[in-house]
Coordinates of C-alpha atoms in Angstrom, one line a residue:
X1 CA 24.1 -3.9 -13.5
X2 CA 21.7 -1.6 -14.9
X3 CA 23.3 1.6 -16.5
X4 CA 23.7 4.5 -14.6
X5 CA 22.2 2.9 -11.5
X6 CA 24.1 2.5 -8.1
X7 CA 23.7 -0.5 -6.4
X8 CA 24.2 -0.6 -2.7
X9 CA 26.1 -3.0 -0.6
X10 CA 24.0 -4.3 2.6
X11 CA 26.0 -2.5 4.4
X12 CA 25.5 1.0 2.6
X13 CA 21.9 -0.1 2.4
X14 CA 21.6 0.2 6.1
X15 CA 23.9 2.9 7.0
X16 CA 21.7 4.7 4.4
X17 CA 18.3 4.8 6.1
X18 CA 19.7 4.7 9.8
X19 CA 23.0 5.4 11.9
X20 CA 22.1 2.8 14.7
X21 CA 22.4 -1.4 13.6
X22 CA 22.3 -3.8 15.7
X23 CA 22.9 -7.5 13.8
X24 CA 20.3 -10.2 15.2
X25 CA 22.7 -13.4 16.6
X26 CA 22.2 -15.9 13.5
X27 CA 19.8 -18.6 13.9
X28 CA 20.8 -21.7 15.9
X29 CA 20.2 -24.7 14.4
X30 CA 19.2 -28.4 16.1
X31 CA 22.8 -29.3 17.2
X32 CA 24.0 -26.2 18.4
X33 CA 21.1 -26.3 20.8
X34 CA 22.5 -29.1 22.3
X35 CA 25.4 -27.8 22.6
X36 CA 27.8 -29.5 19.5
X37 CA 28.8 -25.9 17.2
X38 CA 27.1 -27.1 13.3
X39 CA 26.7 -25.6 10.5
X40 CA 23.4 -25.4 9.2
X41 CA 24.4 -27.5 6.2
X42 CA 25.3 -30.8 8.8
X43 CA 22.4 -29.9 10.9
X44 CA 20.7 -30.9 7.8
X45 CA 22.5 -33.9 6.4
X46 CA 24.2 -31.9 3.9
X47 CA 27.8 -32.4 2.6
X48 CA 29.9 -29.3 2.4
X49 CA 28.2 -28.5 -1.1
X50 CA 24.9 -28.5 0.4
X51 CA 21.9 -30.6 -0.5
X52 CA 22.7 -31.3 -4.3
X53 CA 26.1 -31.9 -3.9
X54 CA 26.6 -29.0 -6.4
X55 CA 30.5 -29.4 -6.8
X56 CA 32.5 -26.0 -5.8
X57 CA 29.1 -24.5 -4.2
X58 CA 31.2 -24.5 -0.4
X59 CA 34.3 -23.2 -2.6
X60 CA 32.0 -20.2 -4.1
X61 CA 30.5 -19.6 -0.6
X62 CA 33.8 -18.8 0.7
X63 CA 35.0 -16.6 -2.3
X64 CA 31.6 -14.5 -1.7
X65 CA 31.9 -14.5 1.9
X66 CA 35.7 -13.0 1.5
X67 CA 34.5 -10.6 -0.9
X68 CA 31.6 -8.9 0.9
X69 CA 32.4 -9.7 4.8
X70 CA 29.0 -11.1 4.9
X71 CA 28.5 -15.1 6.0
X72 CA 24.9 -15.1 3.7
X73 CA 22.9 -13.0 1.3
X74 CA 21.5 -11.1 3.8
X75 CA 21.7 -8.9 6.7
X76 CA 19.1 -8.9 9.6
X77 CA 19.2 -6.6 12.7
X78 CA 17.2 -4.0 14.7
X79 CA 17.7 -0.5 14.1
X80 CA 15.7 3.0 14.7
X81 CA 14.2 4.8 11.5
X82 CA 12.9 7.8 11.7
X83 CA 12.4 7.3 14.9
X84 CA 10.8 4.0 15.1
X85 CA 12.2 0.6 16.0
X86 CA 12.0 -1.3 12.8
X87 CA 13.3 -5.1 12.1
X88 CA 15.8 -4.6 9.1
X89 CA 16.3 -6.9 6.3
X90 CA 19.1 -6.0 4.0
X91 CA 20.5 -7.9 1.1
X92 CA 23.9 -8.4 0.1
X93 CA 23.4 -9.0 -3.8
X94 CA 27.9 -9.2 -3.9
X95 CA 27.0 -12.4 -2.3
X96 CA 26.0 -15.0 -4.5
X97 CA 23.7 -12.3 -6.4
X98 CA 21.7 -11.8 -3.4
X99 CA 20.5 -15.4 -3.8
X100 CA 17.8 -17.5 -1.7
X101 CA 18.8 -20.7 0.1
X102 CA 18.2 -22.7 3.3
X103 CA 20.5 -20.2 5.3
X104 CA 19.0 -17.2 3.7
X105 CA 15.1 -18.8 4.9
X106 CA 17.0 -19.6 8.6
X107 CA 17.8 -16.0 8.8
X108 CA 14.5 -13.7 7.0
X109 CA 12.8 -16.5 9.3
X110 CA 14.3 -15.1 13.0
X111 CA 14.2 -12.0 11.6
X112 CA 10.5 -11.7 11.4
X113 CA 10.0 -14.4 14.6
X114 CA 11.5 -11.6 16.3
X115 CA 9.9 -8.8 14.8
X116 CA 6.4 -10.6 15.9
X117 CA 8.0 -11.3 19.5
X118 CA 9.2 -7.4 19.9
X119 CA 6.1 -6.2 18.0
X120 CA 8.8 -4.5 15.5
X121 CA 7.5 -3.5 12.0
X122 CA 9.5 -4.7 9.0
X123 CA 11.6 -2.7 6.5
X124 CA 13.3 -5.4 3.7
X125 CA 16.0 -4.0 1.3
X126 CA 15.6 -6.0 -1.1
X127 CA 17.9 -6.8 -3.8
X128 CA 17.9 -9.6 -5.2
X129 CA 18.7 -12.2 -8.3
X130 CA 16.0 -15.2 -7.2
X131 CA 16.4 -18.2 -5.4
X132 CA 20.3 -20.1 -5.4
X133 CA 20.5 -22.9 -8.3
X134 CA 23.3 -24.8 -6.0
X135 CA 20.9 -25.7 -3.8
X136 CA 17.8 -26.4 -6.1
X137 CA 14.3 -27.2 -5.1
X138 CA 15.5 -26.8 -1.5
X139 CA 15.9 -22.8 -2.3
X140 CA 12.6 -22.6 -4.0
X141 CA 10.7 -23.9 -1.5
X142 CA 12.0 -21.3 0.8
X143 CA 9.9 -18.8 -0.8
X144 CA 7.1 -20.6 0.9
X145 CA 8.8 -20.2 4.0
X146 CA 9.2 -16.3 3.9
X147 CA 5.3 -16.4 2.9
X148 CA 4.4 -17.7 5.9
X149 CA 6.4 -15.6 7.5
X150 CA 5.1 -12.5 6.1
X151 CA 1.4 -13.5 6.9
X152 CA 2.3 -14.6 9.9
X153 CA 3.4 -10.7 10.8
X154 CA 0.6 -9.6 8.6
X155 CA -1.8 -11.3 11.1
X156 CA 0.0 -10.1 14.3
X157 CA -1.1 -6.6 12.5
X158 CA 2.7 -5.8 12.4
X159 CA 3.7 -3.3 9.1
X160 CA 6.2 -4.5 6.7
X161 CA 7.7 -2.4 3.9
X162 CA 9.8 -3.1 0.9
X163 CA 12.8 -0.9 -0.6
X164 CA 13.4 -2.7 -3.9
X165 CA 16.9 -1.9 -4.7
X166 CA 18.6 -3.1 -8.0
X167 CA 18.0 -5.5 -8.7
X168 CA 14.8 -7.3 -7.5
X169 CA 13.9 -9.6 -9.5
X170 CA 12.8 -13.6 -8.9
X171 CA 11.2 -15.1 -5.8
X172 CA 12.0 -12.4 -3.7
X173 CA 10.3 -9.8 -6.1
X174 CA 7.3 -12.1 -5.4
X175 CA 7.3 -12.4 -1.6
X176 CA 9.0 -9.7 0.4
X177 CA 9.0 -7.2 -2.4
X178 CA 5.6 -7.3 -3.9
X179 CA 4.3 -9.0 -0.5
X180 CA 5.2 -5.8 1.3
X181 CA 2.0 -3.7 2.7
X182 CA 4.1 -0.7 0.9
X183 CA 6.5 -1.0 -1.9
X184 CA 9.3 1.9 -2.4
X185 CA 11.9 1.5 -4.9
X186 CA 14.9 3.4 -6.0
X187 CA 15.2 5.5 -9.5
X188 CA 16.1 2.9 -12.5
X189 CA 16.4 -0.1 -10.7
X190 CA 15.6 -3.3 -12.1
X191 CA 12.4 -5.4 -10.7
X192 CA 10.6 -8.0 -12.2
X193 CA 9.7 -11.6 -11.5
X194 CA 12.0 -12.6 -14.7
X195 CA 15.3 -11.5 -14.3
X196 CA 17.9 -9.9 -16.9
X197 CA 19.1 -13.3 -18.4
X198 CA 15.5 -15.4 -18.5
X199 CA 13.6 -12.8 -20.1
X200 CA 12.5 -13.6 -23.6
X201 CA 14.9 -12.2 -26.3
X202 CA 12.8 -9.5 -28.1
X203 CA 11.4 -8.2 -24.2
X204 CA 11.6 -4.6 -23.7
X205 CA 14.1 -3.5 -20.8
X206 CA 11.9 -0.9 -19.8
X207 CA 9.1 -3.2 -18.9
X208 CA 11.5 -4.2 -15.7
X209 CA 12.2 -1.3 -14.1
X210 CA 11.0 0.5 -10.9
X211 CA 9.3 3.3 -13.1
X212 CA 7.4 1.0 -15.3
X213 CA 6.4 -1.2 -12.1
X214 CA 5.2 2.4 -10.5
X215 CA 2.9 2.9 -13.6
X216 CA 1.6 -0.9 -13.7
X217 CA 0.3 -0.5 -9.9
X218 CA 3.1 -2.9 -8.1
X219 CA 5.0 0.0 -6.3
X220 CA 3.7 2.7 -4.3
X221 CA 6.6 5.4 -5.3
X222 CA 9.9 5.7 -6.7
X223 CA 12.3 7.4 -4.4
X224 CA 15.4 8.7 -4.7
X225 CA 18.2 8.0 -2.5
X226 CA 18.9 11.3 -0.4
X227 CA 15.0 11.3 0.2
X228 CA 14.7 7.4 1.0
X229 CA 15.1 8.1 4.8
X230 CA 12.8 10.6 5.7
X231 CA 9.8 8.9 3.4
X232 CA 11.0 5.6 5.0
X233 CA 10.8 7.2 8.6
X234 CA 7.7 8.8 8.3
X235 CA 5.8 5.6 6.5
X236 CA 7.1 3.7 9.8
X237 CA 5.6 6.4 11.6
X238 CA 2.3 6.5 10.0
X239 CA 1.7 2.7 10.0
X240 CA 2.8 1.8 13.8
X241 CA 0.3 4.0 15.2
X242 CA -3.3 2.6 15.8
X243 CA -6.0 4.5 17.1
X244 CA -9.6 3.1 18.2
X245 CA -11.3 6.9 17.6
X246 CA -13.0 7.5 14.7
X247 CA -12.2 10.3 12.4
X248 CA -14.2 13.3 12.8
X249 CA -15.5 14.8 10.0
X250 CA -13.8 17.8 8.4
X251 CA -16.0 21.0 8.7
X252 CA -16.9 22.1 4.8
X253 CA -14.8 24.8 3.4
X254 CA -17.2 26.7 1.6
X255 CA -19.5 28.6 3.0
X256 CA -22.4 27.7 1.1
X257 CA -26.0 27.9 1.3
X258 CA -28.3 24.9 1.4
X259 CA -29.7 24.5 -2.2
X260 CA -33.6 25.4 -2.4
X261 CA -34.1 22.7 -5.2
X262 CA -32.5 19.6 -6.4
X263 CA -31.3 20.8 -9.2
X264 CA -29.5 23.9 -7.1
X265 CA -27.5 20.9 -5.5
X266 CA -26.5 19.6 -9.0
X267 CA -25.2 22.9 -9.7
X268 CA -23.3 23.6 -6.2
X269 CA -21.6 20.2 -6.4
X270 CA -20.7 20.4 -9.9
X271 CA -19.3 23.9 -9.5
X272 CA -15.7 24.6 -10.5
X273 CA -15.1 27.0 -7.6
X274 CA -16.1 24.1 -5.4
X275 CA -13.1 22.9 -2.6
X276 CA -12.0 19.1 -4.0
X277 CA -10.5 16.4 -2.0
X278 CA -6.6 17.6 -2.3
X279 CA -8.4 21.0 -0.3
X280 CA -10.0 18.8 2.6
X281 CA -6.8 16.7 3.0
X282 CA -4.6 19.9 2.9
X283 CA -7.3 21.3 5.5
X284 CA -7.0 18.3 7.8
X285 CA -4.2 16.2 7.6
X286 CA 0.0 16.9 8.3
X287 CA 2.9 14.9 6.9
X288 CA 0.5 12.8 4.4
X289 CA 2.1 9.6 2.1
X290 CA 0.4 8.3 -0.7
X291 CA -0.1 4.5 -1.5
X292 CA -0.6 3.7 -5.3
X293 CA -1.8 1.3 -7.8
X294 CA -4.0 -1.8 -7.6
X295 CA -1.3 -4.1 -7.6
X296 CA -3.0 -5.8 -10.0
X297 CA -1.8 -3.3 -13.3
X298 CA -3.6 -0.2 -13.6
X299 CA -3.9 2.8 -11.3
X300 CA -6.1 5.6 -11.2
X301 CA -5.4 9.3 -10.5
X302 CA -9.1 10.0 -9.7
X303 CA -8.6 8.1 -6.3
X304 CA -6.3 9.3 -3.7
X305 CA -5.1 7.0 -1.1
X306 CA -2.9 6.7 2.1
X307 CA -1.6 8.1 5.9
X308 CA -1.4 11.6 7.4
X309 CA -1.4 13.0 10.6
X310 CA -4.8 14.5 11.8
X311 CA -3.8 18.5 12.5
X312 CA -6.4 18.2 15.3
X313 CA -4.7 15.7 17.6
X314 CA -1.9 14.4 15.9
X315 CA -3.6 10.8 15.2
X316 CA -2.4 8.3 12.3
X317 CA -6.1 8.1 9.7
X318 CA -6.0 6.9 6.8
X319 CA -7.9 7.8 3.7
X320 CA -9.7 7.3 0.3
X321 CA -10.3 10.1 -1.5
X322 CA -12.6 10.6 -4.9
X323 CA -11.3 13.7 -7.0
X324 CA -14.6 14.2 -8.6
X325 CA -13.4 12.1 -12.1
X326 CA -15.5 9.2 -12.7
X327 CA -13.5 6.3 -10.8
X328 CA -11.6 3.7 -12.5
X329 CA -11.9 -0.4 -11.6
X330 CA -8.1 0.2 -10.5
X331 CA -9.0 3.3 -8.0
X332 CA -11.4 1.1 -6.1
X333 CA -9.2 -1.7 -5.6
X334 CA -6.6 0.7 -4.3
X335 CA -9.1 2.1 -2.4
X336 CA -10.4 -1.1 -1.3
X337 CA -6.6 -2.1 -0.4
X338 CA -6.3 0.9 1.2
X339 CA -9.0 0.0 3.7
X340 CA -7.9 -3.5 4.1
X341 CA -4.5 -2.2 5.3
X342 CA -5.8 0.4 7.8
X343 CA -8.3 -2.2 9.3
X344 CA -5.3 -4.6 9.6
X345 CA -3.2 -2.1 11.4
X346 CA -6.2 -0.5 13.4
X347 CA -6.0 2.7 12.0
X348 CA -9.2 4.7 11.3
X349 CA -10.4 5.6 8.0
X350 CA -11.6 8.6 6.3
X351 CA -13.3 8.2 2.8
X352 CA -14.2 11.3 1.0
X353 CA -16.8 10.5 -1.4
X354 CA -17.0 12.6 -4.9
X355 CA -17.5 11.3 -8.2
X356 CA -20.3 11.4 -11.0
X357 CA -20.0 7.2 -10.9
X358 CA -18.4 4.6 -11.7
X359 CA -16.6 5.3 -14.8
X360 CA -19.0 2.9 -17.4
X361 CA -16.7 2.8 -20.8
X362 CA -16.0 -0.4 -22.6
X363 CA -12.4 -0.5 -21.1
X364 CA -13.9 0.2 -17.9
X365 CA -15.9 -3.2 -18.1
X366 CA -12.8 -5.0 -19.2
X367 CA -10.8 -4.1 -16.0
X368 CA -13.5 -5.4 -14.0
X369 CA -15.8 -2.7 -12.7
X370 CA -18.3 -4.7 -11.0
X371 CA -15.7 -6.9 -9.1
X372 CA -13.6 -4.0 -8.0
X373 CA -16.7 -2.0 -7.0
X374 CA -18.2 -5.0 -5.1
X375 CA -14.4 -5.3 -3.4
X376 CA -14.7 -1.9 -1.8
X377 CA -17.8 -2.2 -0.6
X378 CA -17.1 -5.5 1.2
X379 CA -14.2 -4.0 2.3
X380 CA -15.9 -1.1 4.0
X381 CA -19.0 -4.0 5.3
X382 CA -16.0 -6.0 7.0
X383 CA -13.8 -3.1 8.6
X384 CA -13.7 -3.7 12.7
X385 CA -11.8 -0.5 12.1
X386 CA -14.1 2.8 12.4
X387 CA -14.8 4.2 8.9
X388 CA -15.9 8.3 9.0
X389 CA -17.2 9.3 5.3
X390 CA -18.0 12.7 4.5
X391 CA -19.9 13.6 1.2
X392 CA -17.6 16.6 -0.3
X393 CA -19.2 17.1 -4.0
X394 CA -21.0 14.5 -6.6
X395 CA -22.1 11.2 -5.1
X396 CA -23.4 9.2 -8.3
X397 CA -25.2 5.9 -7.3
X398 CA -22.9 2.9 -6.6
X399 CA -19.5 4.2 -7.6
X400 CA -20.4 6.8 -5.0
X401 CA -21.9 4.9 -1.8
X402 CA -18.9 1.9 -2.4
X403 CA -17.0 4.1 -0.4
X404 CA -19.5 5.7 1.8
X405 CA -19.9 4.1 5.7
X406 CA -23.1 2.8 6.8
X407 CA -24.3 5.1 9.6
X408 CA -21.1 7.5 9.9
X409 CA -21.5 9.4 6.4
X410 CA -21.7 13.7 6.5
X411 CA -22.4 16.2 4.0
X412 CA -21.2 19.3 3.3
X413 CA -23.7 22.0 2.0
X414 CA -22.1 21.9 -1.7
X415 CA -22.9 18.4 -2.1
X416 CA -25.4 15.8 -3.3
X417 CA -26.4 12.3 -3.6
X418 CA -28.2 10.3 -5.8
X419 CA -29.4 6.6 -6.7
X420 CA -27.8 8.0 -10.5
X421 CA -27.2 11.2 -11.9
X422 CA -31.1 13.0 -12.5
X423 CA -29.9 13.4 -16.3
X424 CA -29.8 9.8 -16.7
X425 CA -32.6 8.8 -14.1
X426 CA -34.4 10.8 -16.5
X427 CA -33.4 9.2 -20.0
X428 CA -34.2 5.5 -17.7
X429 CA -37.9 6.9 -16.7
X430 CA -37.9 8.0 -20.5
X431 CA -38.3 11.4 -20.0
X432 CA -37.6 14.3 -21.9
X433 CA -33.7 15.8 -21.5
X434 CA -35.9 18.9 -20.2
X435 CA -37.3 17.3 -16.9
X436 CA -33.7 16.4 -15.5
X437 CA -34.5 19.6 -13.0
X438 CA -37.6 18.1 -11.9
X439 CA -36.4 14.8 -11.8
X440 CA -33.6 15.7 -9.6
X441 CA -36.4 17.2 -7.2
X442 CA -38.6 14.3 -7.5
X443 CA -35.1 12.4 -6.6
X444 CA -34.4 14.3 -3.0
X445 CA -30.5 14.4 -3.7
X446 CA -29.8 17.7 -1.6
X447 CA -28.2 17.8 1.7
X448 CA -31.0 18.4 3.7
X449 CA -33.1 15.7 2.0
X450 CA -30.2 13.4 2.8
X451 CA -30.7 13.9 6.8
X452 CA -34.2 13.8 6.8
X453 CA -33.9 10.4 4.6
X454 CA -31.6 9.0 7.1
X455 CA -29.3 8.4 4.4
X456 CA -26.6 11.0 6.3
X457 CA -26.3 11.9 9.7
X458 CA -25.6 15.5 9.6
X459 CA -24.3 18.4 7.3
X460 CA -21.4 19.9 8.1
X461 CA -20.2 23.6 8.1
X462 CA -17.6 25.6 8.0
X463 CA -15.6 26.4 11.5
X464 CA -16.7 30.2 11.5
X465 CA -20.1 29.0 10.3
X466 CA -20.5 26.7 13.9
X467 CA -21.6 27.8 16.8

């Protein structure tokens, strides 16, 4: 057990995040159906020590089922969070250490049958030691089992969320944990894909942790307990509530005038007293909850992503959200994941586009900048899911229009775009440092110019400012 850290029964798990359970009937296996009561072992062909034999593994199942009051490693019923109907995974890590085998695949796999028959998102508690060494390659290939079940609820456009509980660590880290559309996981708990006692000798501990997984991109939040069920309630809310209307776009919150010259638009958007993205989310959106990281190692805190509740009408959006920093390969994959999930789910998307460019340093390059800028922009292309963009600041070249939506972008009157920053569109044309004003005429980066190029469809104002 990791130090200081609680870990929950399946059970306490439950009672936890809800006060209703209701146990799905366990699986029914070949015989039973025609009506001869089996075990899942002898539907198989298995002795009493399952399919390897494994001598004392029936003897061990019977200790851990005395112990904990559970007959497997986990615990699947329907329940009401927050005040949605949610499938509920839970494991039992008393049991065997939480361990993967043919009757723990028989079970996740009604579970999530069911949850695609009911149309029930999917909430897994995870805790877990890996797949059960009794029972061999026939409990590692159920990991391929729960992946197909996970896509198969993934394309049913069905939500599924992960707790990760200590600890999480093996082949269920790597399918129903990380697998999850969001990933929670509690203060201090262990998670990693090699557990406590496979790890190499000199590894640091605090690589495996919840914390260091939150930094690397692979969980979404760290959560503690007393909070779990309200952030788990309102997630469920967020994600289970598509919407075919597309996002309106914000009115701007400055009352600004339209800039008389390029340059005057440089100026307004790079202004310090200018409104940022936090403003027009706080303007627009209730009960907001943040996705984070690319789960692919790196995160970036120039890119906001996630759910609220639109104030005007109470609708589920989602939305991607520049910060004005120059964005990171990591911000526009979550961004681009971001996108992916709301078009899955049919939730609308709103993109608020603000940033000098893509951020162009060496380290940049390494991460992949290209690749994850190309990802967002085929990620916007492919949405069936309607995609609103609004223009709140800075819109450098690519970095900017990768999250921009063809034929639905705004501006606001504090804002500009450009094919690159008139500075450097002036160094490439090898002019003077002096002639970055006239450039950025030359350019036609205001708002105004915008409309007239068709590259926007209108400017937005401030609510007192609209007729």
């Amino acid at each position: 057990m990791t130090e200081g850290v609680p870990r929950y029964t399946a059970r306490e798990m439950i009672d936890l995040v809800t006060s209703g359970f209701t146990a799905l009937t366990g699986p029914v296996g070949p015989a039973s159906r025609a009506g001869t009561a089996s075990t899942a072992s002898s539907v198989r062909g298995y002795g009493p020590d399952g399919p390897l034999s494994w001598q004392g593994y029936e003897a061990s199942r019977a200790r851990a089922a005395a112990r904990t009051g559970e007959e497997e490693s986990v615990v699947c019923g329907t329940a009401t969070v927050g005040g949605t109907a949610t499938v509920l995974i839970s494991f039992e890590f008393g049991f065997l250490g939480g361990s993967l085998g043919e009757r723990t695949g028989d079970r996740l796999e009604a579970a999530y049958a069911y949850a695609r028959e009911h149309r029930l998102p999917v909430v897994s508690l995870v805790a877990t030691g890996g797949s059960r060494m009794q029972e061999g390659m026939r409990a590692l290939v159920q990991l391929q089992r729960v992946a197909r079940q996970s896509t198969l609820t993934r394309e049913a456009g069905l939500p599924q969320i992960a707790v990760l509980r200590d600890p999480t660590t093996g082949g269920g880290w790597a399918t129903l944990g990380a697998g999850a559309d969001v990933v929670l996981a509690l203060p201090g708990a262990q998670v990693g894909f090699a557990g406590s006692r496979v790890r190499p000798p000199d590894a640091d501990p605090a690589a495996y942790t919840a914390e260091a997984q939150l930094a690397a991109g692979a969980v979404d939040a760290v959560v503690p307990p007393a909070e779990l069920p309200g952030l788990l309630g309102l997630w469920l809310h967020l994600l289970s509530r598509p919407s075919a209307e597309p996002v309106p776009p914000p009115p701007a919150l400055a009352d600004t005038d339209l800039p008389a010259t390029g340059w005057g638009a440089v100026g307004n958007a790079r202004s310090s007293q200018r409104p940022h993205a936090t403003a027009y989310l706080d303007a627009c959106l209730d009960r907001r909850a943040e996705i984070s990281g690319d789960r692919c190692g790196g995160t970036d805190d120039g890119m906001l992503c996630g759910f609220g509740v639109l104030k005007d009408g109470g609708r589920t959006v989602a939305y991607a959200a520049q910060t004005g920093t120059a964005t990171r390969p990591a911000g526009y994959r979550t961004a681009a994941r971001l996108i992916r999930l709301a078009d899955r789910l049919r939730i609308p998307v709103l993109t608020l586009v603000d940033t000098p460019g893509a951020a162009n340093d060496a380290e940049a390059e390494r991460q992949g900048a290209g690749a994850a800028i190309a990802d967002v922009f085929g990620a916007v292309a492919a949405a069936g899911t309607p995609v609103t963009t609004l223009l709140i600041g800075e819109g450098g070249s690519g970095g900017a229009l990768a999250l921009a939506a063809p034929d639905n972008t705004w501006a606001t009157p504090d804002s500009y775009f450009s094919v690159i920053a008139p500075e450097l569109a002036a160094a490439i044309l090898k002019r003077p440092p002096g002639e970055a004003r006239t450039t950025a005429d030359q350019l036609r980066i205001r708002p105004q110019d915008l409309v007239d190029l068709g590259v926007v469809r209108g400017i937005v104002r401030p609510l007192k400012s609209q007729p």
